[in-house]
mmCIF file of C-alpha atoms and ligand atoms in Angstrom:
data_model
loop_
_atom_site.group_PDB
_atom_site.id
_atom_site.type_symbol
_atom_site.label_atom_id
_atom_site.label_comp_id
_atom_site.label_asym_id
_atom_site.label_seq_id
_atom_site.Cartn_x
_atom_site.Cartn_y
_atom_site.Cartn_z
ATOM 1 C CA MET A 300 57.546 -28.976 51.641
ATOM 2 C CA LYS A 301 54.354 -26.931 51.447
ATOM 3 C CA ASN A 302 54.311 -23.842 53.622
ATOM 4 C CA TYR A 303 51.025 -22.238 54.632
ATOM 5 C CA LYS A 304 50.733 -18.719 55.942
ATOM 6 C CA ILE A 305 48.098 -18.473 58.661
ATOM 7 C CA THR A 306 47.002 -15.280 60.378
ATOM 8 C CA LEU A 307 46.131 -15.958 64.003
ATOM 9 C CA ILE A 308 43.732 -13.579 65.689
ATOM 10 C CA LYS A 309 43.468 -14.641 69.291
ATOM 11 C CA GLY A 310 41.259 -11.801 70.475
ATOM 12 C CA ASP A 311 39.817 -11.474 73.975
ATOM 13 C CA GLY A 312 38.691 -13.630 76.879
ATOM 14 C CA ILE A 313 39.316 -17.323 76.247
ATOM 15 C CA GLY A 314 40.472 -16.536 72.674
ATOM 16 C CA PRO A 315 44.226 -16.903 73.342
ATOM 17 C CA GLU A 316 43.790 -20.172 75.279
ATOM 18 C CA ILE A 317 41.719 -21.909 72.629
ATOM 19 C CA ILE A 318 43.838 -20.700 69.699
ATOM 20 C CA ASP A 319 46.976 -22.060 71.395
ATOM 21 C CA GLU A 320 45.398 -25.517 71.487
ATOM 22 C CA ALA A 321 44.361 -25.343 67.841
ATOM 23 C CA VAL A 322 47.941 -24.419 66.918
ATOM 24 C CA LYS A 323 49.207 -27.396 68.904
ATOM 25 C CA VAL A 324 46.933 -29.717 66.932
ATOM 26 C CA LEU A 325 47.724 -28.052 63.589
ATOM 27 C CA ASP A 326 51.466 -28.459 64.178
ATOM 28 C CA ALA A 327 50.978 -32.102 65.127
ATOM 29 C CA VAL A 328 49.063 -32.895 61.971
ATOM 30 C CA ALA A 329 51.405 -30.825 59.763
ATOM 31 C CA SER A 330 54.469 -32.752 60.894
ATOM 32 C CA LEU A 331 52.751 -36.029 60.027
ATOM 33 C CA CYS A 332 51.363 -34.871 56.693
ATOM 34 C CA ASP A 333 54.520 -33.155 55.495
ATOM 35 C CA PHE A 334 53.542 -29.534 55.388
ATOM 36 C CA HIS A 335 54.374 -26.575 57.555
ATOM 37 C CA PHE A 336 52.642 -23.541 59.017
ATOM 38 C CA ASN A 337 53.976 -20.019 59.347
ATOM 39 C CA TYR A 338 51.840 -18.129 61.821
ATOM 40 C CA ASP A 339 51.516 -14.404 62.030
ATOM 41 C CA GLU A 340 49.518 -12.870 64.872
ATOM 42 C CA ALA A 341 47.198 -9.913 64.369
ATOM 43 C CA LEU A 342 45.089 -7.855 66.740
ATOM 44 C CA MET A 343 41.333 -7.534 66.842
ATOM 45 C CA GLY A 344 38.720 -6.774 69.472
ATOM 46 C CA GLY A 345 39.165 -5.297 72.923
ATOM 47 C CA VAL A 346 42.863 -6.114 72.995
ATOM 48 C CA ALA A 347 43.335 -4.220 69.728
ATOM 49 C CA TYR A 348 41.414 -1.264 71.105
ATOM 50 C CA ASP A 349 43.535 -1.226 74.264
ATOM 51 C CA ILE A 350 46.789 -1.203 72.304
ATOM 52 C CA THR A 351 45.902 0.872 69.233
ATOM 53 C CA GLY A 352 42.619 2.651 70.013
ATOM 54 C CA ASP A 353 40.930 0.769 67.145
ATOM 55 C CA PRO A 354 39.212 -2.646 67.496
ATOM 56 C CA LEU A 355 40.300 -3.448 63.926
ATOM 57 C CA PRO A 356 43.675 -1.965 62.970
ATOM 58 C CA GLN A 357 44.294 -1.737 59.221
ATOM 59 C CA GLU A 358 47.345 -3.965 59.634
ATOM 60 C CA THR A 359 45.078 -6.841 60.649
ATOM 61 C CA ILE A 360 43.132 -6.594 57.410
ATOM 62 C CA THR A 361 46.304 -6.323 55.326
ATOM 63 C CA LYS A 362 47.983 -9.292 57.019
ATOM 64 C CA SER A 363 44.844 -11.402 56.735
ATOM 65 C CA LEU A 364 44.424 -10.727 53.038
ATOM 66 C CA GLN A 365 48.033 -11.779 52.455
ATOM 67 C CA SER A 366 47.693 -15.133 54.169
ATOM 68 C CA ASP A 367 46.226 -18.471 53.116
ATOM 69 C CA ALA A 368 43.613 -18.431 55.873
ATOM 70 C CA VAL A 369 42.680 -16.769 59.140
ATOM 71 C CA LEU A 370 42.153 -18.654 62.383
ATOM 72 C CA PHE A 371 40.239 -16.563 64.860
ATOM 73 C CA GLY A 372 39.392 -17.053 68.550
ATOM 74 C CA ALA A 373 36.803 -14.706 70.015
ATOM 75 C CA ILE A 374 36.355 -11.046 70.935
ATOM 76 C CA GLY A 375 34.480 -8.882 73.413
ATOM 77 C CA GLY A 376 33.919 -8.583 77.135
ATOM 78 C CA PRO A 377 32.324 -6.352 79.777
ATOM 79 C CA LYS A 378 35.437 -4.180 79.912
ATOM 80 C CA TRP A 379 34.567 -2.693 76.505
ATOM 81 C CA ASP A 380 30.756 -2.754 76.674
ATOM 82 C CA ASP A 381 30.383 0.948 77.414
ATOM 83 C CA LEU A 382 32.538 2.222 74.573
ATOM 84 C CA PRO A 383 30.888 4.045 71.682
ATOM 85 C CA ARG A 384 29.566 1.444 69.256
ATOM 86 C CA GLU A 385 32.269 1.899 66.583
ATOM 87 C CA LYS A 386 35.009 1.292 69.166
ATOM 88 C CA ARG A 387 33.449 -1.879 70.515
ATOM 89 C CA PRO A 388 35.136 -5.216 69.790
ATOM 90 C CA GLU A 389 32.015 -6.479 67.989
ATOM 91 C CA SER A 390 32.205 -3.577 65.523
ATOM 92 C CA GLY A 391 35.767 -4.614 64.734
ATOM 93 C CA LEU A 392 34.607 -8.146 63.953
ATOM 94 C CA LEU A 393 31.750 -6.965 61.738
ATOM 95 C CA ARG A 394 34.046 -4.613 59.817
ATOM 96 C CA PHE A 395 36.564 -7.435 59.472
ATOM 97 C CA ARG A 396 33.969 -9.747 57.930
ATOM 98 C CA LYS A 397 32.852 -6.981 55.577
ATOM 99 C CA GLU A 398 36.394 -5.995 54.518
ATOM 100 C CA LEU A 399 37.298 -9.601 53.787
ATOM 101 C CA GLY A 400 34.023 -10.145 51.954
ATOM 102 C CA VAL A 401 33.240 -13.360 53.818
ATOM 103 C CA TYR A 402 29.556 -13.435 53.001
ATOM 104 C CA ALA A 403 28.899 -17.107 53.710
ATOM 105 C CA ASN A 404 29.124 -18.397 57.248
ATOM 106 C CA LEU A 405 28.990 -22.188 57.422
ATOM 107 C CA ARG A 406 28.058 -23.586 60.810
ATOM 108 C CA PRO A 407 27.796 -27.349 60.998
ATOM 109 C CA ALA A 408 25.883 -28.777 63.945
ATOM 110 C CA VAL A 409 26.729 -32.442 64.186
ATOM 111 C CA VAL A 410 25.848 -34.513 67.216
ATOM 112 C CA TYR A 411 28.734 -36.687 68.383
ATOM 113 C CA ASP A 412 27.388 -40.112 69.411
ATOM 114 C CA GLU A 413 29.878 -39.965 72.267
ATOM 115 C CA LEU A 414 28.004 -36.976 73.706
ATOM 116 C CA ILE A 415 24.483 -38.151 73.083
ATOM 117 C CA ASN A 416 23.653 -37.616 76.770
ATOM 118 C CA ALA A 417 25.032 -34.087 76.876
ATOM 119 C CA SER A 418 22.162 -32.485 75.003
ATOM 120 C CA SER A 419 19.175 -31.175 76.904
ATOM 121 C CA LEU A 420 17.056 -33.086 74.370
ATOM 122 C CA LYS A 421 16.277 -36.807 74.455
ATOM 123 C CA PRO A 422 18.852 -39.050 72.729
ATOM 124 C CA GLU A 423 16.305 -40.413 70.241
ATOM 125 C CA ILE A 424 15.551 -36.873 69.042
ATOM 126 C CA ILE A 425 19.145 -35.895 68.421
ATOM 127 C CA LYS A 426 20.953 -39.106 67.467
ATOM 128 C CA GLY A 427 22.247 -38.628 63.944
ATOM 129 C CA VAL A 428 21.589 -34.885 63.710
ATOM 130 C CA ASP A 429 23.779 -33.394 60.977
ATOM 131 C CA ILE A 430 22.774 -29.858 60.051
ATOM 132 C CA MET A 431 24.667 -27.213 58.112
ATOM 133 C CA VAL A 432 23.534 -23.670 58.819
ATOM 134 C CA VAL A 433 24.489 -21.437 55.880
ATOM 135 C CA ARG A 434 24.221 -17.930 57.277
ATOM 136 C CA GLU A 435 24.562 -14.756 55.220
ATOM 137 C CA LEU A 436 27.225 -12.793 57.095
ATOM 138 C CA ILE A 437 27.811 -9.318 55.677
ATOM 139 C CA GLY A 438 24.331 -7.981 55.030
ATOM 140 C CA GLY A 439 20.894 -7.800 56.593
ATOM 141 C CA ILE A 440 20.047 -5.907 59.747
ATOM 142 C CA TYR A 441 23.654 -6.036 60.987
ATOM 143 C CA PHE A 442 24.721 -3.623 58.260
ATOM 144 C CA GLY A 443 21.560 -1.980 56.883
ATOM 145 C CA GLU A 444 21.117 1.783 56.710
ATOM 146 C CA PRO A 445 19.611 3.872 58.120
ATOM 147 C CA LYS A 446 20.502 3.047 61.675
ATOM 148 C CA GLY A 447 20.913 5.199 64.725
ATOM 149 C CA ARG A 448 19.661 6.174 68.124
ATOM 150 C CA THR A 449 18.624 9.098 70.188
ATOM 151 C CA ASP A 450 17.545 9.024 73.811
ATOM 152 C CA GLU A 451 13.983 8.374 72.675
ATOM 153 C CA LYS A 452 14.385 6.110 69.689
ATOM 154 C CA GLY A 453 16.706 3.453 68.253
ATOM 155 C CA TRP A 454 16.501 1.968 64.756
ATOM 156 C CA ASN A 455 18.153 -0.520 62.413
ATOM 157 C CA THR A 456 17.154 -1.610 58.935
ATOM 158 C CA MET A 457 17.044 -5.098 57.488
ATOM 159 C CA VAL A 458 18.082 -4.784 53.860
ATOM 160 C CA TYR A 459 18.945 -7.456 51.313
ATOM 161 C CA THR A 460 19.644 -6.881 47.660
ATOM 162 C CA ARG A 461 18.905 -9.474 45.009
ATOM 163 C CA ASP A 462 22.635 -10.026 44.389
ATOM 164 C CA GLU A 463 23.341 -10.682 48.051
ATOM 165 C CA ILE A 464 20.573 -13.279 48.194
ATOM 166 C CA VAL A 465 21.626 -14.906 44.922
ATOM 167 C CA ARG A 466 25.223 -15.526 46.007
ATOM 168 C CA ILE A 467 24.387 -16.984 49.420
ATOM 169 C CA ALA A 468 21.632 -19.133 47.882
ATOM 170 C CA HIS A 469 24.138 -20.605 45.403
ATOM 171 C CA GLN A 470 26.437 -21.478 48.301
ATOM 172 C CA ALA A 471 23.613 -23.265 50.124
ATOM 173 C CA PHE A 472 22.547 -25.265 47.070
ATOM 174 C CA ARG A 473 26.122 -26.247 46.206
ATOM 175 C CA ILE A 474 26.737 -27.408 49.752
ATOM 176 C CA ALA A 475 23.459 -29.335 49.751
ATOM 177 C CA GLN A 476 24.514 -31.132 46.557
ATOM 178 C CA LYS A 477 27.397 -32.659 48.525
ATOM 179 C CA ARG A 478 25.130 -33.610 51.436
ATOM 180 C CA ASP A 479 21.542 -34.848 51.627
ATOM 181 C CA LYS A 480 20.351 -32.472 48.857
ATOM 182 C CA ARG A 481 17.810 -30.553 50.933
ATOM 183 C CA VAL A 482 17.748 -26.825 51.577
ATOM 184 C CA CYS A 483 15.319 -25.234 54.016
ATOM 185 C CA SER A 484 15.335 -21.464 53.580
ATOM 186 C CA ILE A 485 14.414 -19.496 56.699
ATOM 187 C CA ASP A 486 12.610 -16.161 56.580
ATOM 188 C CA LYS A 487 9.766 -14.096 57.971
ATOM 189 C CA ALA A 488 7.985 -13.550 54.661
ATOM 190 C CA ASN A 489 4.590 -13.360 56.346
ATOM 191 C CA VAL A 490 5.628 -10.035 57.890
ATOM 192 C CA LEU A 491 8.773 -8.608 56.256
ATOM 193 C CA ASP A 492 9.134 -7.377 52.667
ATOM 194 C CA VAL A 493 12.853 -8.105 52.791
ATOM 195 C CA SER A 494 11.982 -11.713 53.594
ATOM 196 C CA GLN A 495 9.495 -11.962 50.717
ATOM 197 C CA LEU A 496 12.273 -10.876 48.347
ATOM 198 C CA TRP A 497 14.567 -13.426 50.008
ATOM 199 C CA ARG A 498 11.995 -16.197 49.462
ATOM 200 C CA ASP A 499 11.329 -15.243 45.826
ATOM 201 C CA VAL A 500 15.018 -15.000 44.909
ATOM 202 C CA VAL A 501 15.949 -18.267 46.641
ATOM 203 C CA THR A 502 13.136 -19.954 44.725
ATOM 204 C CA GLU A 503 14.467 -18.526 41.438
ATOM 205 C CA VAL A 504 18.004 -19.721 42.172
ATOM 206 C CA SER A 505 16.698 -23.193 43.059
ATOM 207 C CA ALA A 506 15.684 -23.704 39.417
ATOM 208 C CA GLU A 507 19.392 -24.201 38.673
ATOM 209 C CA TYR A 508 19.567 -27.056 41.175
ATOM 210 C CA PRO A 509 16.807 -29.512 40.221
ATOM 211 C CA ASP A 510 18.536 -32.238 42.241
ATOM 212 C CA VAL A 511 18.124 -30.258 45.493
ATOM 213 C CA GLU A 512 14.793 -30.065 47.303
ATOM 214 C CA LEU A 513 13.900 -26.556 48.507
ATOM 215 C CA THR A 514 11.466 -25.813 51.312
ATOM 216 C CA HIS A 515 10.761 -22.529 53.099
ATOM 217 C CA MET A 516 10.071 -22.015 56.779
ATOM 218 C CA TYR A 517 9.244 -19.014 58.931
ATOM 219 C CA VAL A 518 11.967 -18.327 61.451
ATOM 220 C CA ASP A 519 9.707 -18.663 64.500
ATOM 221 C CA ASN A 520 8.540 -22.062 63.325
ATOM 222 C CA ALA A 521 12.139 -23.044 62.536
ATOM 223 C CA ALA A 522 13.158 -22.243 66.115
ATOM 224 C CA MET A 523 10.438 -24.623 67.276
ATOM 225 C CA GLN A 524 11.133 -27.346 64.687
ATOM 226 C CA LEU A 525 14.829 -27.374 65.623
ATOM 227 C CA VAL A 526 14.010 -28.703 69.067
ATOM 228 C CA LEU A 527 10.932 -30.706 68.030
ATOM 229 C CA ASN A 528 12.518 -32.659 65.191
ATOM 230 C CA PRO A 529 16.005 -31.475 64.244
ATOM 231 C CA LYS A 530 16.643 -34.445 61.955
ATOM 232 C CA GLN A 531 14.276 -32.962 59.367
ATOM 233 C CA PHE A 532 16.993 -30.415 58.474
ATOM 234 C CA ASP A 533 19.944 -30.850 56.148
ATOM 235 C CA VAL A 534 21.027 -27.351 55.015
ATOM 236 C CA MET A 535 19.363 -24.352 56.676
ATOM 237 C CA LEU A 536 19.798 -21.177 54.621
ATOM 238 C CA THR A 537 19.373 -17.993 56.646
ATOM 239 C CA GLY A 538 19.952 -14.264 56.683
ATOM 240 C CA ASN A 539 22.416 -12.740 59.109
ATOM 241 C CA ILE A 540 20.445 -12.333 62.320
ATOM 242 C CA PHE A 541 18.218 -15.395 61.934
ATOM 243 C CA GLY A 542 21.350 -17.501 61.427
ATOM 244 C CA ASP A 543 23.020 -15.954 64.447
ATOM 245 C CA ILE A 544 20.110 -16.996 66.634
ATOM 246 C CA LEU A 545 19.386 -20.395 65.108
ATOM 247 C CA SER A 546 23.033 -21.476 65.125
ATOM 248 C CA ASP A 547 23.253 -20.892 68.877
ATOM 249 C CA GLU A 548 20.078 -22.916 69.269
ATOM 250 C CA ALA A 549 21.450 -25.686 67.034
ATOM 251 C CA SER A 550 24.602 -25.834 69.137
ATOM 252 C CA MET A 551 22.621 -27.001 72.130
ATOM 253 C CA LEU A 552 21.426 -30.034 70.203
ATOM 254 C CA CYS A 553 25.077 -31.038 70.347
ATOM 255 C CA GLY A 554 25.507 -30.568 74.081
ATOM 256 C CA SER A 555 27.783 -27.560 74.351
ATOM 257 C CA ILE A 556 28.389 -24.405 72.395
ATOM 258 C CA GLY A 557 32.048 -25.176 73.032
ATOM 259 C CA LEU A 558 31.961 -27.796 70.287
ATOM 260 C CA LEU A 559 30.771 -25.929 67.222
ATOM 261 C CA PRO A 560 33.157 -24.670 64.555
ATOM 262 C CA SER A 561 32.498 -22.362 61.649
ATOM 263 C CA ALA A 562 33.947 -21.217 58.379
ATOM 264 C CA SER A 563 33.304 -17.799 56.887
ATOM 265 C CA VAL A 564 34.090 -17.723 53.209
ATOM 266 C CA GLY A 565 33.813 -15.429 50.228
ATOM 267 C CA GLU A 566 35.753 -14.750 47.077
ATOM 268 C CA LYS A 567 39.066 -13.866 48.727
ATOM 269 C CA ILE A 568 39.920 -15.588 51.954
ATOM 270 C CA GLY A 569 38.336 -17.697 54.668
ATOM 271 C CA VAL A 570 38.035 -17.013 58.387
ATOM 272 C CA TYR A 571 37.772 -20.040 60.641
ATOM 273 C CA GLU A 572 36.373 -19.511 64.113
ATOM 274 C CA PRO A 573 34.344 -21.189 66.858
ATOM 275 C CA ILE A 574 30.732 -20.014 67.006
ATOM 276 C CA HIS A 575 30.973 -19.228 70.717
ATOM 277 C CA GLY A 576 32.042 -15.946 72.259
ATOM 278 C CA SER A 577 34.978 -14.890 74.419
ATOM 279 C CA ALA A 578 33.464 -16.215 77.688
ATOM 280 C CA PRO A 579 35.091 -13.545 79.895
ATOM 281 C CA ASP A 580 33.664 -15.244 83.001
ATOM 282 C CA ILE A 581 35.973 -18.238 82.562
ATOM 283 C CA ALA A 582 38.893 -16.563 80.776
ATOM 284 C CA GLY A 583 42.386 -17.336 82.048
ATOM 285 C CA GLN A 584 41.269 -20.308 84.145
ATOM 286 C CA GLY A 585 42.302 -22.988 81.676
ATOM 287 C CA ILE A 586 38.848 -24.580 81.656
ATOM 288 C CA ALA A 587 37.471 -23.486 78.280
ATOM 289 C CA ASN A 588 36.610 -26.154 75.745
ATOM 290 C CA PRO A 589 39.043 -25.839 72.807
ATOM 291 C CA ILE A 590 37.196 -28.356 70.616
ATOM 292 C CA ALA A 591 35.173 -25.775 68.653
ATOM 293 C CA THR A 592 38.404 -24.017 67.691
ATOM 294 C CA ILE A 593 40.238 -27.245 66.891
ATOM 295 C CA ALA A 594 37.283 -28.298 64.722
ATOM 296 C CA SER A 595 37.442 -24.857 63.050
ATOM 297 C CA ALA A 596 41.117 -25.500 62.314
ATOM 298 C CA SER A 597 40.025 -28.758 60.721
ATOM 299 C CA MET A 598 37.540 -26.851 58.524
ATOM 300 C CA MET A 599 40.437 -24.566 57.583
ATOM 301 C CA LEU A 600 42.546 -27.552 56.537
ATOM 302 C CA ARG A 601 39.668 -28.962 54.508
ATOM 303 C CA TYR A 602 38.229 -25.878 52.810
ATOM 304 C CA ALA A 603 41.002 -23.286 52.672
ATOM 305 C CA LEU A 604 44.040 -25.495 52.173
ATOM 306 C CA GLY A 605 42.544 -28.586 50.557
ATOM 307 C CA GLU A 606 44.353 -30.788 53.107
ATOM 308 C CA VAL A 607 41.456 -33.209 53.360
ATOM 309 C CA GLU A 608 43.456 -36.093 54.788
ATOM 310 C CA ALA A 609 44.829 -33.884 57.551
ATOM 311 C CA ALA A 610 41.341 -32.574 58.333
ATOM 312 C CA ASP A 611 40.033 -36.150 58.579
ATOM 313 C CA LYS A 612 42.840 -36.973 61.003
ATOM 314 C CA VAL A 613 41.949 -34.022 63.243
ATOM 315 C CA ASP A 614 38.261 -34.915 63.205
ATOM 316 C CA ALA A 615 39.088 -38.527 64.093
ATOM 317 C CA ALA A 616 41.324 -37.398 66.957
ATOM 318 C CA ILE A 617 38.549 -35.200 68.376
ATOM 319 C CA LYS A 618 36.127 -38.114 68.214
ATOM 320 C CA LYS A 619 38.599 -40.464 69.859
ATOM 321 C CA THR A 620 39.218 -37.981 72.676
ATOM 322 C CA LEU A 621 35.511 -37.761 73.348
ATOM 323 C CA SER A 622 34.898 -41.492 73.076
ATOM 324 C CA GLU A 623 37.726 -42.144 75.542
ATOM 325 C CA GLY A 624 35.834 -39.949 77.991
ATOM 326 C CA TYR A 625 38.112 -36.895 78.155
ATOM 327 C CA ARG A 626 35.997 -33.804 78.773
ATOM 328 C CA THR A 627 36.394 -30.156 79.692
ATOM 329 C CA GLY A 628 34.233 -28.822 82.515
ATOM 330 C CA ASP A 629 31.284 -27.833 80.307
ATOM 331 C CA LEU A 630 30.767 -31.534 79.557
ATOM 332 C CA ALA A 631 31.913 -32.958 82.884
ATOM 333 C CA GLN A 632 28.536 -34.474 83.803
ATOM 334 C CA PHE A 633 28.292 -36.451 80.589
ATOM 335 C CA ASP A 634 30.030 -39.823 80.625
ATOM 336 C CA ALA A 635 33.342 -38.219 81.595
ATOM 337 C CA LYS A 636 36.171 -40.544 82.502
ATOM 338 C CA GLU A 637 38.412 -37.622 83.228
ATOM 339 C CA VAL A 638 37.800 -33.885 83.458
ATOM 340 C CA CYS A 639 40.641 -32.060 81.736
ATOM 341 C CA SER A 640 41.951 -28.545 81.355
ATOM 342 C CA THR A 641 41.934 -26.676 78.064
ATOM 343 C CA SER A 642 45.552 -27.511 77.365
ATOM 344 C CA GLU A 643 45.209 -31.144 78.419
ATOM 345 C CA ILE A 644 42.404 -31.638 75.893
ATOM 346 C CA GLY A 645 44.534 -29.960 73.212
ATOM 347 C CA SER A 646 47.466 -32.246 73.983
ATOM 348 C CA ILE A 647 45.309 -35.374 74.009
ATOM 349 C CA ILE A 648 43.844 -34.491 70.612
ATOM 350 C CA ALA A 649 47.318 -33.687 69.243
ATOM 351 C CA ASN A 650 48.605 -37.041 70.506
ATOM 352 C CA TYR A 651 45.693 -38.924 68.989
ATOM 353 C CA ILE A 652 46.468 -37.690 65.472
ATOM 354 C CA GLU A 653 47.293 -40.859 63.592
ATOM 355 C CA LYS A 654 50.091 -41.418 61.119
HETATM 356 C C1 IPM B 118 28.627 -14.743 66.144
HETATM 357 C C2 IPM B 118 28.630 -13.678 67.193
HETATM 358 C C3 IPM B 118 28.791 -12.318 66.527
HETATM 359 C C4 IPM B 118 27.584 -12.129 65.620
HETATM 360 C C5 IPM B 118 28.969 -11.135 67.486
HETATM 361 C C6 IPM B 118 30.100 -11.343 68.442
HETATM 362 C C7 IPM B 118 29.137 -9.849 66.740
HETATM 363 O O1 IPM B 118 27.478 -13.757 67.968
HETATM 364 O O2 IPM B 118 29.626 -14.853 65.393
HETATM 365 O O3 IPM B 118 27.652 -15.499 66.060
HETATM 366 O O4 IPM B 118 26.523 -11.690 66.070
HETATM 367 O O5 IPM B 118 27.718 -12.423 64.430
HETATM 368 MG MG1 MG B 119 26.288 -15.481 67.572
#
């Protein structure tokens, strides 16, 4: 029997609650598909700081690199907001991404027909939306030097090298080849030199993919087009901060940020995590939506482990749960037959996994 080693990083806030539900679903699908998971927990974020004084202990990196994949919940919260920047949970996450070399963050935004009324946009605008945001994750203004602050001045630098743009562009084109074969590259080339380089390099790389159509769009226009006519997009290729912003926007096309999964991949290992944060305001109440994390676990099955059949089963079980009208509180107003707790939704999805 195949045995997969998974590092679980539950993190802060609702992180532990949503990871527990993903594990429930993973175990259900594993027992049906004849493989097995060995989980190993590791610390990151505020909880890691509280216990070890470091938001990213070295042990977490070591464990992660030794496993087949990492499933991650969320980090951060007001408790740690006043710490010096390098001690903050977010700094741990950024260092983690960098150390693991996960440069490509894939964030699918797919509208479930079952939740067509949950979006703030009209059903005819969003029906059939299926976007993949391919976000560069370990460069750009998040990591650029110089950066710093005094009492009078704060500064960060948006830097991209040719190599960084080339590798993320290849990812976007390869993904587009398996989808609708359209890449829209997002930048601010009318103002930023770094964006002009981005645009030029993406255009060069596109020559290797004659079957994929490439367009370019300024990020401000893209923010508008996403709500005006989201169906025009197939793959959106973005730098780090533009992708951070646009993927939150794209999530609202789908009705709740509690639905959107992501995969962060590179040469070594993949990290699978919901796109939402740790939601400290609702932590510990058992009302968080675990679907984004369960869908991230499905991406892990599909991309990291090659267990495509198992991933399909999880996706089908999520869809069935929604079409039967089971909802967490964030989606309670939208065609809910029954409002459920975090763990009830996890159990329903686990039970709906088909043989
Ligand atoms: C995300 C989050 C992170 C980011 C934060 C928590 C550092 O917003 O994964 O989108 O900005 O990348
Ligand atoms: Mg974000």
